[in-house]
Coordinates of C-alpha atoms in Angstrom, one line a residue:
Q1 CA -70.7 11.1 2.0
V2 CA -67.1 9.9 2.6
H3 CA -65.5 9.6 5.9
L4 CA -61.7 9.2 6.5
V5 CA -59.6 7.8 9.8
E6 CA -55.7 8.2 9.4
S7 CA -53.5 6.1 11.3
G8 CA -49.4 5.2 11.4
G9 CA -48.1 8.9 13.0
G10 CA -45.3 8.2 16.2
S11 CA -42.1 9.3 17.3
V12 CA -39.1 8.7 15.6
Q13 CA -35.5 9.9 15.3
T14 CA -34.0 12.3 12.5
G15 CA -33.2 9.9 9.3
G16 CA -36.1 7.4 10.4
S17 CA -39.3 6.6 8.2
L18 CA -42.7 6.2 9.4
T19 CA -46.3 4.8 6.8
L20 CA -49.2 6.9 7.6
S21 CA -52.6 5.6 6.3
C22 CA -55.7 7.2 5.5
V23 CA -58.5 4.9 5.6
A24 CA -62.0 6.0 3.5
S25 CA -65.2 4.6 3.9
G26 CA -68.9 6.2 2.7
A27 CA -67.3 6.3 -0.5
T28 CA -64.9 5.5 -3.1
I29 CA -61.3 7.1 -3.1
N30 CA -61.0 6.8 -6.6
T31 CA -64.1 10.3 -6.8
Y32 CA -61.7 12.2 -4.8
C33 CA -58.6 13.6 -5.0
I34 CA -56.8 12.9 -1.5
R35 CA -54.5 15.4 -0.1
W36 CA -51.9 15.4 2.9
F37 CA -51.1 18.1 4.5
R38 CA -49.3 18.8 8.0
R39 CA -50.2 21.6 10.9
T40 CA -48.0 22.6 13.2
P41 CA -48.9 22.3 16.9
G42 CA -51.2 25.2 17.7
K43 CA -53.1 25.2 14.5
E44 CA -54.4 22.0 14.2
H45 CA -57.9 23.7 13.9
E46 CA -57.3 25.4 10.9
A47 CA -60.1 25.7 8.8
V48 CA -59.2 24.3 5.1
A49 CA -59.2 26.4 2.2
P50 CA -60.4 25.3 -1.3
V51 CA -57.1 26.2 -2.4
D52 CA -55.1 26.0 1.0
F53 CA -51.0 25.3 0.6
A54 CA -50.6 25.8 4.3
G55 CA -48.6 22.5 5.4
A56 CA -49.1 21.4 1.7
V57 CA -47.2 17.5 1.4
A58 CA -48.6 15.6 -0.7
A59 CA -51.4 14.7 -3.1
V60 CA -52.9 11.8 -5.1
N61 CA -56.0 12.6 -7.9
T62 CA -58.7 10.4 -9.6
D63 CA -56.9 9.3 -12.0
G64 CA -53.4 8.4 -10.2
T65 CA -51.5 11.9 -10.6
T66 CA -49.3 12.6 -7.9
T67 CA -47.9 15.9 -6.6
Y68 CA -45.3 16.7 -3.7
A69 CA -44.1 19.9 -2.0
P70 CA -41.0 20.9 -2.9
S71 CA -39.5 20.2 1.2
V72 CA -41.2 16.7 0.9
K73 CA -40.1 15.8 -2.8
G74 CA -38.0 12.6 -3.2
R75 CA -38.2 11.9 0.7
F76 CA -42.2 11.1 0.6
T77 CA -44.1 8.9 -1.4
I78 CA -48.2 8.8 -1.8
S79 CA -49.8 6.0 -3.0
K80 CA -53.3 4.2 -3.5
D81 CA -54.8 0.8 -2.6
S82 CA -58.5 1.1 -4.4
A83 CA -59.0 -2.3 -3.4
K84 CA -58.5 -1.4 0.2
N85 CA -59.9 2.5 -0.6
T86 CA -56.9 3.7 1.5
V87 CA -54.5 5.9 0.9
Y88 CA -50.6 5.8 1.9
L89 CA -48.0 8.2 2.8
Q90 CA -44.7 6.9 2.9
M91 CA -42.3 9.7 4.6
T92 CA -38.2 8.3 4.6
S93 CA -35.4 10.3 5.9
L94 CA -37.1 12.8 8.1
K95 CA -36.5 15.6 9.4
P96 CA -37.4 17.1 12.4
E97 CA -39.6 20.3 10.5
D98 CA -41.6 17.1 9.8
T99 CA -42.9 17.4 12.9
G100 CA -46.7 17.9 13.1
V101 CA -50.1 16.9 13.1
Y102 CA -50.5 15.0 9.5
Y103 CA -54.3 15.0 7.9
C104 CA -55.6 13.9 4.7
A105 CA -58.5 15.4 3.2
A106 CA -61.0 14.4 0.2
M107 CA -61.5 17.0 -2.3
G108 CA -63.9 17.0 -4.9
D109 CA -65.4 19.2 -6.9
S110 CA -63.2 18.4 -10.4
P111 CA -60.0 18.8 -7.9
T112 CA -56.7 20.0 -10.0
L113 CA -53.4 19.1 -8.8
V114 CA -51.1 22.2 -7.5
L115 CA -47.7 21.6 -5.4
G116 CA -48.2 19.6 -3.0
T117 CA -52.2 19.8 -2.6
C118 CA -55.2 19.6 -5.0
V119 CA -57.5 22.4 -5.4
G120 CA -61.5 21.8 -5.0
A121 CA -64.2 21.6 -2.6
L122 CA -63.4 20.1 1.1
A123 CA -65.7 17.3 0.9
A124 CA -64.2 15.4 4.2
R125 CA -61.5 15.7 6.7
G126 CA -59.9 13.4 9.1
Q127 CA -59.2 14.1 13.0
G128 CA -55.2 13.8 12.0
T129 CA -52.9 11.8 13.7
P130 CA -49.3 13.3 15.0
V131 CA -45.3 12.7 13.7
T132 CA -43.0 13.7 15.7
I133 CA -39.1 14.0 14.8
S134 CA -36.6 14.6 17.5
S135 CA -33.1 15.7 16.4

């Protein structure tokens, strides 16, 4: 069973950069579509649905193809290092509206990419890492 742990969050000013990491254990990340999504304060515990566009940020599928939400396209880059079993989210030109708790999730069952997310069966979700962008 896959287990995910996020790290790299923090507080930066508008225009700054952060790189988040999602380290997987128990299974290879190449088995899953890995998605990053954001929850605003107070909504951290909302469930992740098989089709879930709420707070979608970016995703990378098993074959390496990627998708981004329109709000982050051109500013964020998702990538994976199979040797480290890790997925990264490089965030640049950060804005106050990027603030939230960032989660990674592993989606299986023949997942597909749609508008910054993966559609599939939820296999695991990390505990989240908080990001705060001040103006």
